[in-house]
mmCIF file of C-alpha atoms in Angstrom:
data_model
loop_
_atom_site.group_PDB
_atom_site.id
_atom_site.type_symbol
_atom_site.label_atom_id
_atom_site.label_comp_id
_atom_site.label_asym_id
_atom_site.label_seq_id
_atom_site.Cartn_x
_atom_site.Cartn_y
_atom_site.Cartn_z
ATOM 1 C CA MET A 489 101.395 152.107 108.662
ATOM 2 C CA ALA A 490 98.176 151.455 110.562
ATOM 3 C CA LYS A 491 97.531 148.014 111.974
ATOM 4 C CA LYS A 492 94.943 146.035 109.997
ATOM 5 C CA LEU A 493 91.641 145.152 111.605
ATOM 6 C CA CYS A 494 90.167 141.660 111.819
ATOM 7 C CA GLU A 495 88.374 140.599 108.631
ATOM 8 C CA ILE A 496 85.637 138.851 110.622
ATOM 9 C CA CYS A 497 84.636 141.309 113.345
ATOM 10 C CA GLY A 498 86.337 144.435 112.030
ATOM 11 C CA ALA A 499 86.870 145.770 115.548
ATOM 12 C CA SER A 500 90.102 144.270 116.896
ATOM 13 C CA PRO A 501 93.596 144.332 115.392
ATOM 14 C CA ALA A 502 94.449 141.282 113.262
ATOM 15 C CA THR A 503 97.014 139.093 115.039
ATOM 16 C CA VAL A 504 96.609 135.648 113.409
ATOM 17 C CA PRO A 505 96.741 134.539 109.742
ATOM 18 C CA ASP A 506 93.421 133.421 108.227
ATOM 19 C CA ARG A 507 93.434 129.649 107.778
ATOM 20 C CA ASN A 508 91.060 129.873 104.794
ATOM 21 C CA ARG A 509 93.489 131.905 102.697
ATOM 22 C CA PRO A 510 96.348 130.108 100.949
ATOM 23 C CA GLY A 511 99.662 131.743 100.262
ATOM 24 C CA ARG A 512 101.608 134.109 102.465
ATOM 25 C CA LEU A 513 100.804 134.135 106.146
ATOM 26 C CA ILE A 514 99.402 137.619 106.657
ATOM 27 C CA ASN A 515 97.633 138.470 109.912
ATOM 28 C CA ARG A 516 93.962 138.898 109.035
ATOM 29 C CA VAL A 517 91.997 137.617 112.070
ATOM 30 C CA CYS A 518 91.997 138.718 115.716
ATOM 31 C CA GLY A 519 92.695 136.242 118.514
ATOM 32 C CA ARG A 520 89.083 136.266 119.729
ATOM 33 C CA CYS A 521 87.611 135.360 116.324
ATOM 34 C CA HIS A 522 90.323 132.730 115.835
ATOM 35 C CA GLY A 523 89.409 131.193 119.212
ATOM 36 C CA LEU A 524 85.710 131.161 118.333
ATOM 37 C CA ARG A 525 86.498 129.335 115.095
ATOM 38 C CA LEU A 526 88.563 126.756 116.976
ATOM 39 C CA ALA A 527 85.773 126.236 119.504
ATOM 40 C CA GLY A 528 83.317 125.640 116.648
ATOM 41 C CA ASP A 529 85.739 123.158 115.101
ATOM 42 C CA MET A 530 86.010 121.269 118.392
ATOM 43 C CA ARG A 531 82.219 121.087 118.738
ATOM 44 C CA GLU A 532 81.967 119.622 115.223
ATOM 45 C CA ILE A 533 84.762 117.113 115.884
ATOM 46 C CA MET A 534 83.119 115.977 119.127
ATOM 47 C CA ARG A 535 79.734 115.628 117.391
ATOM 48 C CA LEU A 536 81.247 113.456 114.642
ATOM 49 C CA HIS A 537 83.182 111.409 117.188
ATOM 50 C CA GLU A 538 79.987 110.722 119.135
ATOM 51 C CA GLN A 539 78.154 109.659 115.949
ATOM 52 C CA ARG A 540 80.953 107.244 115.037
ATOM 53 C CA ARG A 541 81.031 105.851 118.565
ATOM 54 C CA GLN A 542 77.270 105.227 118.483
ATOM 55 C CA ARG A 543 77.536 103.477 115.100
ATOM 56 C CA THR A 544 80.330 101.249 116.397
ATOM 57 C CA THR A 545 78.361 100.400 119.548
ATOM 58 C CA ALA A 546 75.264 99.583 117.459
ATOM 59 C CA ARG A 547 77.278 97.281 115.184
ATOM 60 C CA GLU A 548 78.793 95.463 118.143
ATOM 61 C CA GLY A 549 75.313 94.983 119.616
ATOM 62 C CA GLU A 550 74.087 93.311 116.393
ATOM 63 C CA GLN A 551 76.797 90.673 116.418
#
């Protein structure tokens, strides 16, 4: 049986299950695309963290 290709890029072999698909853990995403998703997640988390920190600092300055 041939190895499945990544569902995102379609070029590399799938080595990691897709986090957006519930159910059985079937490899659907390559390591590179998985890493790019994680990097995007980290950027979003850091952006939200910075917004919360600024709100907290602003509230402390008002008191």
